[in-house]
Amino acid sequence: MSKNISGVTSSTKVNDTLLQITKRIIARSKDTREAYLAKIERARSNTVHRAELACGNLAHGFAACQNEEKSILKSMTRSDIAIINSYNDMLSAHRPYDRYPDQLKQALLENGAIGQVAAGVPAMCDGVTQGQDGMELSLLSRDVIAMSTAIGLSHNMFDGALYLGICDKIVPGLMMGALSFGHLPAVFVPAGPMSTGLPNKEKVKVRQLYVEGKVDRNALLEAEAASYHSIGTCTFYGTANSNQMVMEVMGLHLPGASFVPPDSPLRDELTRAAARQITRLTEQSGNYLPIGKLVDEKVIVNGIVALLATGGSTNLTMHLVAIARAAGIIINWDDFSDLSAIVPLICRIYPNGQADINQFQAAGGVSLLIRQLLAKGLLHDDVHTIAGFGLSRYTLEPWLDNGQLAWREGAKSSYDLEVIADIEHPFSHHGGTKLLSGNLGRAVMKTSAVPVENQVIEAPAIVFNNQNDIAPRFEAGELDRDCVIVVRFQGPSANGMPELHKLMPPLGVLLDKGYKVALVTDGRLSGASGKVPSAIHVTPEAYNGGLLAKVQDGDLIRVNALTGEIELLVDKATLSARQPYQADLCAERIGCGRELFGALRQHLSGAEEGACSINF
């Protein structure tokens, strides 16, 4: 990295439970991991990969290059680095990437390598599509991104890759694609969050007032625009920022790179440093570190711990499963839940607190998070990272020393204990992600933002087969009672598993009125479930024969996050005699491009298997 980046040595003993969970993942993954490592070893090349191409193939590969670049590529001694870019200029998080390829190419050239944009991958935003037909393509886009990444790398020109991605499905898709080319070194290059706008608490208040009919659409739009107002990631702690947190703790970003603002001098220097760093990891560097070997079982466990300690997005309970499987590693929700029992919640970032990601960064950021978790033995320090061996390197933070990028010791303690707690006095001794199980199947609940008094409910079901049917009944006052809202046929195979964010304002209003309310669904809610107790990702889903398909209005359902229970309180004889509801989804699979994705939907695995169409 730099003469300034050398981590502190961690001698803390790893927590016994963390170690046992890691060992069981290693044992569970023995055959698939060995097969994966053998695959990437076969793909390895002792020389530059383009040397394997015929002359005509190679000539096509550098035809558009400048003469200096062609000369380097002809030499067969220097690395060619792929740039996989998720740029578009509609989405705030990806808008900064328009300048990155030129910055990266110049930095690579200065370090004796060549950079080529090998692929552009789609990047869609759940914030734009939530509640719309396009949301049903969101989860499917992750697998499309993985396949698009593979197509870009399939030219076999490249000796390493730089991945430019931020948001919900983009980073997991890029990771899956990168791991399919696990013999190549990889560095992920973030772009940073937008500046703080309207506080999240005020934004949510306006949303609820709109749902209650107390403010008009103009007021709502003004509030939303004041919150989401410039380039960069949205500042709440949803999937996009959870991705960045997890990637840094997995050692795939440069230390401290995740939450530096776009278009700042430090961000520009970090981008150039990412290009320099990838050249130090290639076969030609003598320090070969492919992503497939970097991402091992310990690194996956570190990613889960980071998610839990910060109260991150529940989407990662699927994405990390899919990412791990792409590396031949098998994890499941028991691993998340058992780790959650030992990992304390030490961050309060909206929706499980009032702070935004910029306030988290100011309070000490990722370096402080890692420092505290390492000190308690809750992370594996003995892992490879793109910055060198040892996660303790990530207790450092970047800064500009007279305009030059350098690293220094990060915060030793929190600058704001309301945002990052001292790990000896956490916000909760539980990581806030709970596995629920019972006759309805298995589900996930993000408990970190749900008050304890709301975590247990036993109430009659009100059943919906389409999320759009809820608003009219809410407005008519028909939901003004204790109830468990069941929204089914929202799973991967049914309709691509859309997020159901639009449910949160009306359900939040019901809670504020004093009713006991919970949500049970085979759909998704990301990191935005907030104060409503929500059993999500229910598997098996209703469409594939899950018991959700037999639930009827008035059936008692018990949701107990304290005991991990999700139970339909109807006797077995009655359930056995019932016929499952058969939803006709044909009309909902036409329009907005949904008809193009039928084949993918048919091959999606269940939520706990990563909701993945790819057979790794």
PDB file of C-alpha atoms in Angstrom, residues 299-563:
ATOM      1  CA  VAL A 299     -13.634 -13.345   5.633  1.00  0.00           C
ATOM      2  CA  ILE A 300     -17.277 -14.310   5.137  1.00  0.00           C
ATOM      3  CA  VAL A 301     -17.743 -14.534   8.919  1.00  0.00           C
ATOM      4  CA  ASN A 302     -16.138 -11.097   9.281  1.00  0.00           C
ATOM      5  CA  GLY A 303     -18.657  -9.717   6.800  1.00  0.00           C
ATOM      6  CA  ILE A 304     -21.583 -11.164   8.769  1.00  0.00           C
ATOM      7  CA  VAL A 305     -20.195  -9.737  12.029  1.00  0.00           C
ATOM      8  CA  ALA A 306     -19.899  -6.269  10.492  1.00  0.00           C
ATOM      9  CA  LEU A 307     -23.510  -6.471   9.342  1.00  0.00           C
ATOM     10  CA  LEU A 308     -24.739  -7.500  12.779  1.00  0.00           C
ATOM     11  CA  ALA A 309     -22.690  -5.066  14.845  1.00  0.00           C
ATOM     12  CA  THR A 310     -24.023  -2.148  12.801  1.00  0.00           C
ATOM     13  CA  GLY A 311     -27.656  -3.245  12.381  1.00  0.00           C
ATOM     14  CA  GLY A 312     -27.280  -3.499   8.604  1.00  0.00           C
ATOM     15  CA  SER A 313     -29.676  -4.439   5.847  1.00  0.00           C
ATOM     16  CA  THR A 314     -31.508  -7.754   5.964  1.00  0.00           C
ATOM     17  CA  ASN A 315     -30.942  -8.030   2.206  1.00  0.00           C
ATOM     18  CA  LEU A 316     -27.419  -9.141   3.076  1.00  0.00           C
ATOM     19  CA  THR A 317     -28.864 -12.278   4.694  1.00  0.00           C
ATOM     20  CA  MET A 318     -29.487 -13.362   1.104  1.00  0.00           C
ATOM     21  CA  HIS A 319     -26.637 -11.608  -0.697  1.00  0.00           C
ATOM     22  CA  LEU A 320     -23.894 -12.913   1.597  1.00  0.00           C
ATOM     23  CA  VAL A 321     -25.280 -16.428   1.151  1.00  0.00           C
ATOM     24  CA  ALA A 322     -25.056 -16.042  -2.645  1.00  0.00           C
ATOM     25  CA  ILE A 323     -21.594 -14.440  -2.470  1.00  0.00           C
ATOM     26  CA  ALA A 324     -20.309 -17.207  -0.225  1.00  0.00           C
ATOM     27  CA  ARG A 325     -21.666 -19.883  -2.545  1.00  0.00           C
ATOM     28  CA  ALA A 326     -19.885 -18.223  -5.461  1.00  0.00           C
ATOM     29  CA  ALA A 327     -16.668 -18.942  -3.511  1.00  0.00           C
ATOM     30  CA  GLY A 328     -17.661 -22.517  -2.660  1.00  0.00           C
ATOM     31  CA  ILE A 329     -18.646 -21.606   0.917  1.00  0.00           C
ATOM     32  CA  ILE A 330     -21.987 -22.712   2.398  1.00  0.00           C
ATOM     33  CA  ILE A 331     -23.624 -20.503   5.024  1.00  0.00           C
ATOM     34  CA  ASN A 332     -27.210 -20.307   6.240  1.00  0.00           C
ATOM     35  CA  TRP A 333     -29.435 -18.270   8.550  1.00  0.00           C
ATOM     36  CA  ASP A 334     -28.434 -20.342  11.577  1.00  0.00           C
ATOM     37  CA  ASP A 335     -24.968 -18.857  11.174  1.00  0.00           C
ATOM     38  CA  PHE A 336     -26.367 -15.317  11.107  1.00  0.00           C
ATOM     39  CA  SER A 337     -28.590 -15.949  14.108  1.00  0.00           C
ATOM     40  CA  ASP A 338     -25.904 -17.678  16.194  1.00  0.00           C
ATOM     41  CA  LEU A 339     -23.404 -14.916  15.451  1.00  0.00           C
ATOM     42  CA  SER A 340     -26.046 -12.327  16.302  1.00  0.00           C
ATOM     43  CA  ALA A 341     -26.298 -13.872  19.768  1.00  0.00           C
ATOM     44  CA  ILE A 342     -22.643 -13.003  20.521  1.00  0.00           C
ATOM     45  CA  VAL A 343     -22.104  -9.840  18.464  1.00  0.00           C
ATOM     46  CA  PRO A 344     -23.319  -6.685  20.226  1.00  0.00           C
ATOM     47  CA  LEU A 345     -25.067  -3.884  18.400  1.00  0.00           C
ATOM     48  CA  ILE A 346     -22.676  -0.943  18.741  1.00  0.00           C
ATOM     49  CA  CYS A 347     -23.955   1.408  16.026  1.00  0.00           C
ATOM     50  CA  ARG A 348     -27.137   3.444  15.806  1.00  0.00           C
ATOM     51  CA  ILE A 349     -27.626   4.518  12.197  1.00  0.00           C
ATOM     52  CA  TYR A 350     -31.073   5.177  10.726  1.00  0.00           C
ATOM     53  CA  PRO A 351     -33.390   3.215  10.646  1.00  0.00           C
ATOM     54  CA  ASN A 352     -32.111   1.715  13.910  1.00  0.00           C
ATOM     55  CA  GLY A 353     -31.166   5.168  15.199  1.00  0.00           C
ATOM     56  CA  GLN A 354     -31.371   8.808  14.164  1.00  0.00           C
ATOM     57  CA  ALA A 355     -27.827   9.314  12.823  1.00  0.00           C
ATOM     58  CA  ASP A 356     -26.952   9.042   9.145  1.00  0.00           C
ATOM     59  CA  ILE A 357     -23.843   7.466   7.620  1.00  0.00           C
ATOM     60  CA  ASN A 358     -21.942  10.768   7.668  1.00  0.00           C
ATOM     61  CA  GLN A 359     -22.481  11.026  11.407  1.00  0.00           C
ATOM     62  CA  PHE A 360     -21.227   7.446  11.735  1.00  0.00           C
ATOM     63  CA  GLN A 361     -18.092   8.418   9.830  1.00  0.00           C
ATOM     64  CA  ALA A 362     -17.581  11.486  12.026  1.00  0.00           C
ATOM     65  CA  ALA A 363     -18.028   9.394  15.187  1.00  0.00           C
ATOM     66  CA  GLY A 364     -15.080   7.176  14.268  1.00  0.00           C
ATOM     67  CA  GLY A 365     -16.261   5.206  11.266  1.00  0.00           C
ATOM     68  CA  VAL A 366     -15.199   1.776  10.104  1.00  0.00           C
ATOM     69  CA  SER A 367     -11.739   1.911  11.655  1.00  0.00           C
ATOM     70  CA  LEU A 368     -13.240   2.338  15.127  1.00  0.00           C
ATOM     71  CA  LEU A 369     -15.797  -0.406  14.488  1.00  0.00           C
ATOM     72  CA  ILE A 370     -13.045  -2.834  13.488  1.00  0.00           C
ATOM     73  CA  ARG A 371     -10.791  -1.778  16.370  1.00  0.00           C
ATOM     74  CA  GLN A 372     -13.495  -2.499  18.940  1.00  0.00           C
ATOM     75  CA  LEU A 373     -14.575  -5.811  17.416  1.00  0.00           C
ATOM     76  CA  LEU A 374     -10.979  -7.014  17.137  1.00  0.00           C
ATOM     77  CA  ALA A 375     -10.347  -6.069  20.758  1.00  0.00           C
ATOM     78  CA  LYS A 376     -13.234  -8.342  21.828  1.00  0.00           C
ATOM     79  CA  GLY A 377     -12.138 -11.222  19.598  1.00  0.00           C
ATOM     80  CA  LEU A 378     -15.233 -10.838  17.419  1.00  0.00           C
ATOM     81  CA  LEU A 379     -13.403 -10.611  14.101  1.00  0.00           C
ATOM     82  CA  HIS A 380     -10.759 -12.807  12.509  1.00  0.00           C
ATOM     83  CA  ASP A 381      -7.586 -10.720  12.213  1.00  0.00           C
ATOM     84  CA  ASP A 382      -5.616 -13.481  10.435  1.00  0.00           C
ATOM     85  CA  VAL A 383      -7.096 -12.881   6.975  1.00  0.00           C
ATOM     86  CA  HIS A 384      -5.845 -11.610   3.650  1.00  0.00           C
ATOM     87  CA  THR A 385      -6.991  -8.155   2.529  1.00  0.00           C
ATOM     88  CA  ILE A 386      -6.167  -6.078  -0.514  1.00  0.00           C
ATOM     89  CA  ALA A 387      -4.033  -3.920   1.809  1.00  0.00           C
ATOM     90  CA  GLY A 388      -1.974  -6.852   3.085  1.00  0.00           C
ATOM     91  CA  PHE A 389      -2.311  -9.609   5.659  1.00  0.00           C
ATOM     92  CA  GLY A 390      -4.209  -8.807   8.829  1.00  0.00           C
ATOM     93  CA  LEU A 391      -7.516  -7.018   9.314  1.00  0.00           C
ATOM     94  CA  SER A 392      -5.849  -4.807  11.942  1.00  0.00           C
ATOM     95  CA  ARG A 393      -4.595  -2.726   9.008  1.00  0.00           C
ATOM     96  CA  TYR A 394      -8.166  -1.475   8.764  1.00  0.00           C
ATOM     97  CA  THR A 395      -7.935   0.278  12.122  1.00  0.00           C
ATOM     98  CA  LEU A 396      -6.103   2.973  10.153  1.00  0.00           C
ATOM     99  CA  GLU A 397      -7.771   5.829   8.293  1.00  0.00           C
ATOM    100  CA  PRO A 398      -6.697   7.707   5.155  1.00  0.00           C
ATOM    101  CA  TRP A 399      -5.836  11.385   5.109  1.00  0.00           C
ATOM    102  CA  LEU A 400      -4.009  13.886   2.929  1.00  0.00           C
ATOM    103  CA  ASP A 401      -0.579  14.844   4.229  1.00  0.00           C
ATOM    104  CA  ASN A 402       0.334  17.956   2.234  1.00  0.00           C
ATOM    105  CA  GLY A 403      -1.784  16.621  -0.605  1.00  0.00           C
ATOM    106  CA  GLN A 404      -0.297  13.117  -0.461  1.00  0.00           C
ATOM    107  CA  LEU A 405      -2.367  10.105   0.529  1.00  0.00           C
ATOM    108  CA  ALA A 406      -1.269   8.570   3.816  1.00  0.00           C
ATOM    109  CA  TRP A 407      -2.733   6.458   6.610  1.00  0.00           C
ATOM    110  CA  ARG A 408      -2.790   7.194  10.317  1.00  0.00           C
ATOM    111  CA  GLU A 409      -4.268   5.578  13.402  1.00  0.00           C
ATOM    112  CA  GLY A 410      -8.038   5.837  13.437  1.00  0.00           C
ATOM    113  CA  ALA A 411     -10.155   6.804  16.404  1.00  0.00           C
ATOM    114  CA  LYS A 412      -9.345   4.963  19.637  1.00  0.00           C
ATOM    115  CA  SER A 413     -12.774   5.749  21.111  1.00  0.00           C
ATOM    116  CA  SER A 414     -16.102   7.077  19.886  1.00  0.00           C
ATOM    117  CA  TYR A 415     -16.539  10.781  19.194  1.00  0.00           C
ATOM    118  CA  ASP A 416     -20.297  10.341  19.625  1.00  0.00           C
ATOM    119  CA  LEU A 417     -21.503   7.587  21.926  1.00  0.00           C
ATOM    120  CA  GLU A 418     -25.052   8.021  20.641  1.00  0.00           C
ATOM    121  CA  VAL A 419     -23.862   6.798  17.230  1.00  0.00           C
ATOM    122  CA  ILE A 420     -21.003   4.370  17.982  1.00  0.00           C
ATOM    123  CA  ALA A 421     -21.134   2.919  21.471  1.00  0.00           C
ATOM    124  CA  ASP A 422     -18.223   1.709  23.544  1.00  0.00           C
ATOM    125  CA  ILE A 423     -18.324  -2.039  22.962  1.00  0.00           C
ATOM    126  CA  GLU A 424     -18.264  -2.571  26.743  1.00  0.00           C
ATOM    127  CA  HIS A 425     -21.574  -0.692  26.895  1.00  0.00           C
ATOM    128  CA  PRO A 426     -23.363  -1.601  23.633  1.00  0.00           C
ATOM    129  CA  PHE A 427     -26.795  -0.479  22.578  1.00  0.00           C
ATOM    130  CA  SER A 428     -27.779  -4.131  22.702  1.00  0.00           C
ATOM    131  CA  HIS A 429     -25.930  -7.329  23.523  1.00  0.00           C
ATOM    132  CA  HIS A 430     -27.664  -8.919  20.524  1.00  0.00           C
ATOM    133  CA  GLY A 431     -26.724  -8.102  16.925  1.00  0.00           C
ATOM    134  CA  GLY A 432     -30.295  -7.386  15.953  1.00  0.00           C
ATOM    135  CA  THR A 433     -30.854 -10.050  13.298  1.00  0.00           C
ATOM    136  CA  LYS A 434     -33.055 -12.882  14.477  1.00  0.00           C
ATOM    137  CA  LEU A 435     -33.935 -16.169  12.834  1.00  0.00           C
ATOM    138  CA  LEU A 436     -37.610 -17.046  13.313  1.00  0.00           C
ATOM    139  CA  SER A 437     -38.889 -20.546  12.728  1.00  0.00           C
ATOM    140  CA  GLY A 438     -42.096 -22.491  13.170  1.00  0.00           C
ATOM    141  CA  ASN A 439     -44.812 -24.140  11.124  1.00  0.00           C
ATOM    142  CA  LEU A 440     -44.901 -21.112   8.787  1.00  0.00           C
ATOM    143  CA  GLY A 441     -41.293 -21.830   7.865  1.00  0.00           C
ATOM    144  CA  ARG A 442     -38.117 -19.850   8.478  1.00  0.00           C
ATOM    145  CA  ALA A 443     -37.867 -16.074   8.376  1.00  0.00           C
ATOM    146  CA  VAL A 444     -35.591 -13.203   9.316  1.00  0.00           C
ATOM    147  CA  MET A 445     -36.422 -10.242  11.543  1.00  0.00           C
ATOM    148  CA  LYS A 446     -34.319  -7.136  11.987  1.00  0.00           C
ATOM    149  CA  THR A 447     -34.920  -6.489  15.676  1.00  0.00           C
ATOM    150  CA  SER A 448     -32.389  -3.705  16.174  1.00  0.00           C
ATOM    151  CA  ALA A 449     -34.928  -0.965  15.399  1.00  0.00           C
ATOM    152  CA  VAL A 450     -37.952  -2.659  17.007  1.00  0.00           C
ATOM    153  CA  PRO A 451     -38.717  -1.797  20.662  1.00  0.00           C
ATOM    154  CA  VAL A 452     -38.753  -4.904  22.863  1.00  0.00           C
ATOM    155  CA  GLU A 453     -42.430  -4.390  23.705  1.00  0.00           C
ATOM    156  CA  ASN A 454     -43.264  -4.691  19.985  1.00  0.00           C
ATOM    157  CA  GLN A 455     -41.281  -7.876  19.408  1.00  0.00           C
ATOM    158  CA  VAL A 456     -44.005 -10.240  20.615  1.00  0.00           C
ATOM    159  CA  ILE A 457     -47.476 -10.267  19.069  1.00  0.00           C
ATOM    160  CA  GLU A 458     -50.280 -12.788  18.802  1.00  0.00           C
ATOM    161  CA  ALA A 459     -53.141 -11.475  16.695  1.00  0.00           C
ATOM    162  CA  PRO A 460     -55.539 -12.361  13.855  1.00  0.00           C
ATOM    163  CA  ALA A 461     -54.175 -12.402  10.328  1.00  0.00           C
ATOM    164  CA  ILE A 462     -55.296 -10.018   7.599  1.00  0.00           C
ATOM    165  CA  VAL A 463     -54.169 -11.594   4.346  1.00  0.00           C
ATOM    166  CA  PHE A 464     -53.107  -9.829   1.156  1.00  0.00           C
ATOM    167  CA  ASN A 465     -51.898 -11.343  -2.083  1.00  0.00           C
ATOM    168  CA  ASN A 466     -50.747  -8.007  -3.491  1.00  0.00           C
ATOM    169  CA  GLN A 467     -49.132  -5.131  -1.606  1.00  0.00           C
ATOM    170  CA  ASN A 468     -51.205  -2.606  -3.570  1.00  0.00           C
ATOM    171  CA  ASP A 469     -54.375  -3.848  -1.877  1.00  0.00           C
ATOM    172  CA  ILE A 470     -53.265  -2.629   1.542  1.00  0.00           C
ATOM    173  CA  ALA A 471     -53.544   1.154   1.082  1.00  0.00           C
ATOM    174  CA  PRO A 472     -57.302   1.217   0.270  1.00  0.00           C
ATOM    175  CA  ARG A 473     -58.153  -0.864   3.330  1.00  0.00           C
ATOM    176  CA  PHE A 474     -55.895   1.249   5.522  1.00  0.00           C
ATOM    177  CA  GLU A 475     -57.545   4.434   4.279  1.00  0.00           C
ATOM    178  CA  ALA A 476     -60.971   2.933   4.964  1.00  0.00           C
ATOM    179  CA  GLY A 477     -59.957   2.235   8.571  1.00  0.00           C
ATOM    180  CA  GLU A 478     -60.309  -1.525   8.143  1.00  0.00           C
ATOM    181  CA  LEU A 479     -56.848  -2.166   9.628  1.00  0.00           C
ATOM    182  CA  ASP A 480     -57.454  -0.222  12.833  1.00  0.00           C
ATOM    183  CA  ARG A 481     -57.029  -3.176  15.176  1.00  0.00           C
ATOM    184  CA  ASP A 482     -54.440  -5.570  16.514  1.00  0.00           C
ATOM    185  CA  CYS A 483     -53.406  -7.675  13.539  1.00  0.00           C
ATOM    186  CA  VAL A 484     -50.690  -9.557  11.715  1.00  0.00           C
ATOM    187  CA  ILE A 485     -50.545  -8.327   8.135  1.00  0.00           C
ATOM    188  CA  VAL A 486     -49.694 -11.229   5.834  1.00  0.00           C
ATOM    189  CA  VAL A 487     -48.414 -10.268   2.377  1.00  0.00           C
ATOM    190  CA  ARG A 488     -47.731 -13.391   0.357  1.00  0.00           C
ATOM    191  CA  PHE A 489     -46.774 -14.387  -3.205  1.00  0.00           C
ATOM    192  CA  GLN A 490     -43.906 -11.911  -2.960  1.00  0.00           C
ATOM    193  CA  GLY A 491     -41.102 -14.490  -2.936  1.00  0.00           C
ATOM    194  CA  PRO A 492     -38.337 -15.065  -5.497  1.00  0.00           C
ATOM    195  CA  SER A 493     -40.231 -17.569  -7.658  1.00  0.00           C
ATOM    196  CA  ALA A 494     -43.542 -15.719  -7.483  1.00  0.00           C
ATOM    197  CA  ASN A 495     -42.534 -12.266  -8.679  1.00  0.00           C
ATOM    198  CA  GLY A 496     -38.820 -11.767  -8.101  1.00  0.00           C
ATOM    199  CA  MET A 497     -39.186 -10.787  -4.422  1.00  0.00           C
ATOM    200  CA  PRO A 498     -39.778  -7.026  -4.504  1.00  0.00           C
ATOM    201  CA  GLU A 499     -39.135  -4.820  -1.513  1.00  0.00           C
ATOM    202  CA  LEU A 500     -42.278  -3.704   0.279  1.00  0.00           C
ATOM    203  CA  HIS A 501     -41.187  -0.293   1.583  1.00  0.00           C
ATOM    204  CA  LYS A 502     -44.529   1.346   0.851  1.00  0.00           C
ATOM    205  CA  LEU A 503     -46.071  -0.746   3.647  1.00  0.00           C
ATOM    206  CA  MET A 504     -44.020   0.896   6.371  1.00  0.00           C
ATOM    207  CA  PRO A 505     -45.755   4.306   6.653  1.00  0.00           C
ATOM    208  CA  PRO A 506     -49.301   2.905   7.104  1.00  0.00           C
ATOM    209  CA  LEU A 507     -48.131   0.158   9.463  1.00  0.00           C
ATOM    210  CA  GLY A 508     -46.144   2.736  11.396  1.00  0.00           C
ATOM    211  CA  VAL A 509     -49.304   4.820  11.768  1.00  0.00           C
ATOM    212  CA  LEU A 510     -51.150   1.808  13.175  1.00  0.00           C
ATOM    213  CA  LEU A 511     -48.415   1.301  15.751  1.00  0.00           C
ATOM    214  CA  ASP A 512     -48.553   4.962  16.702  1.00  0.00           C
ATOM    215  CA  LYS A 513     -52.298   4.606  17.260  1.00  0.00           C
ATOM    216  CA  GLY A 514     -51.545   1.982  19.900  1.00  0.00           C
ATOM    217  CA  TYR A 515     -52.389  -1.173  17.964  1.00  0.00           C
ATOM    218  CA  LYS A 516     -50.233  -4.290  18.106  1.00  0.00           C
ATOM    219  CA  VAL A 517     -49.143  -4.883  14.520  1.00  0.00           C
ATOM    220  CA  ALA A 518     -46.658  -7.163  12.758  1.00  0.00           C
ATOM    221  CA  LEU A 519     -45.863  -8.010   9.158  1.00  0.00           C
ATOM    222  CA  VAL A 520     -45.285 -11.547   7.869  1.00  0.00           C
ATOM    223  CA  THR A 521     -44.184 -11.855   4.249  1.00  0.00           C
ATOM    224  CA  ASP A 522     -42.156 -13.904   1.812  1.00  0.00           C
ATOM    225  CA  GLY A 523     -41.030 -10.581   0.299  1.00  0.00           C
ATOM    226  CA  ARG A 524     -38.209  -8.216   1.277  1.00  0.00           C
ATOM    227  CA  LEU A 525     -37.835  -5.044   3.290  1.00  0.00           C
ATOM    228  CA  SER A 526     -34.095  -4.242   3.078  1.00  0.00           C
ATOM    229  CA  GLY A 527     -32.852  -2.176   5.992  1.00  0.00           C
ATOM    230  CA  ALA A 528     -35.950  -0.044   6.164  1.00  0.00           C
ATOM    231  CA  SER A 529     -38.344  -2.105   8.268  1.00  0.00           C
ATOM    232  CA  GLY A 530     -37.807   0.252  11.177  1.00  0.00           C
ATOM    233  CA  LYS A 531     -40.077  -0.025  14.205  1.00  0.00           C
ATOM    234  CA  VAL A 532     -42.598  -2.459  12.694  1.00  0.00           C
ATOM    235  CA  PRO A 533     -41.855  -6.080  13.715  1.00  0.00           C
ATOM    236  CA  SER A 534     -41.448  -7.742  10.334  1.00  0.00           C
ATOM    237  CA  ALA A 535     -40.900 -11.453   9.700  1.00  0.00           C
ATOM    238  CA  ILE A 536     -39.542 -11.306   6.163  1.00  0.00           C
ATOM    239  CA  HIS A 537     -38.047 -13.658   3.572  1.00  0.00           C
ATOM    240  CA  VAL A 538     -40.403 -16.406   4.783  1.00  0.00           C
ATOM    241  CA  THR A 539     -39.278 -19.653   3.209  1.00  0.00           C
ATOM    242  CA  PRO A 540     -40.686 -21.816   1.739  1.00  0.00           C
ATOM    243  CA  GLU A 541     -42.551 -19.069  -0.055  1.00  0.00           C
ATOM    244  CA  ALA A 542     -46.294 -19.288  -0.676  1.00  0.00           C
ATOM    245  CA  TYR A 543     -45.840 -19.824  -4.420  1.00  0.00           C
ATOM    246  CA  ASN A 544     -43.719 -22.926  -3.805  1.00  0.00           C
ATOM    247  CA  GLY A 545     -46.053 -24.641  -1.350  1.00  0.00           C
ATOM    248  CA  GLY A 546     -45.241 -22.792   1.841  1.00  0.00           C
ATOM    249  CA  LEU A 547     -47.865 -22.780   4.576  1.00  0.00           C
ATOM    250  CA  LEU A 548     -48.385 -19.060   3.964  1.00  0.00           C
ATOM    251  CA  ALA A 549     -50.596 -20.128   1.061  1.00  0.00           C
ATOM    252  CA  LYS A 550     -53.069 -21.674   3.535  1.00  0.00           C
ATOM    253  CA  VAL A 551     -53.385 -18.729   5.901  1.00  0.00           C
ATOM    254  CA  GLN A 552     -56.872 -17.182   6.032  1.00  0.00           C
ATOM    255  CA  ASP A 553     -58.217 -13.944   7.446  1.00  0.00           C
ATOM    256  CA  GLY A 554     -58.783 -14.278  11.181  1.00  0.00           C
ATOM    257  CA  ASP A 555     -56.253 -17.065  11.760  1.00  0.00           C
ATOM    258  CA  LEU A 556     -54.186 -16.390  14.859  1.00  0.00           C
ATOM    259  CA  ILE A 557     -50.473 -15.931  14.200  1.00  0.00           C
ATOM    260  CA  ARG A 558     -47.790 -15.665  16.845  1.00  0.00           C
ATOM    261  CA  VAL A 559     -44.638 -13.682  16.057  1.00  0.00           C
ATOM    262  CA  ASN A 560     -42.135 -13.791  18.904  1.00  0.00           C
ATOM    263  CA  ALA A 561     -38.714 -12.316  18.199  1.00  0.00           C
ATOM    264  CA  LEU A 562     -37.576 -13.026  21.751  1.00  0.00           C
ATOM    265  CA  THR A 563     -37.996 -16.793  21.385  1.00  0.00           C
TER     266      THR A 563
END
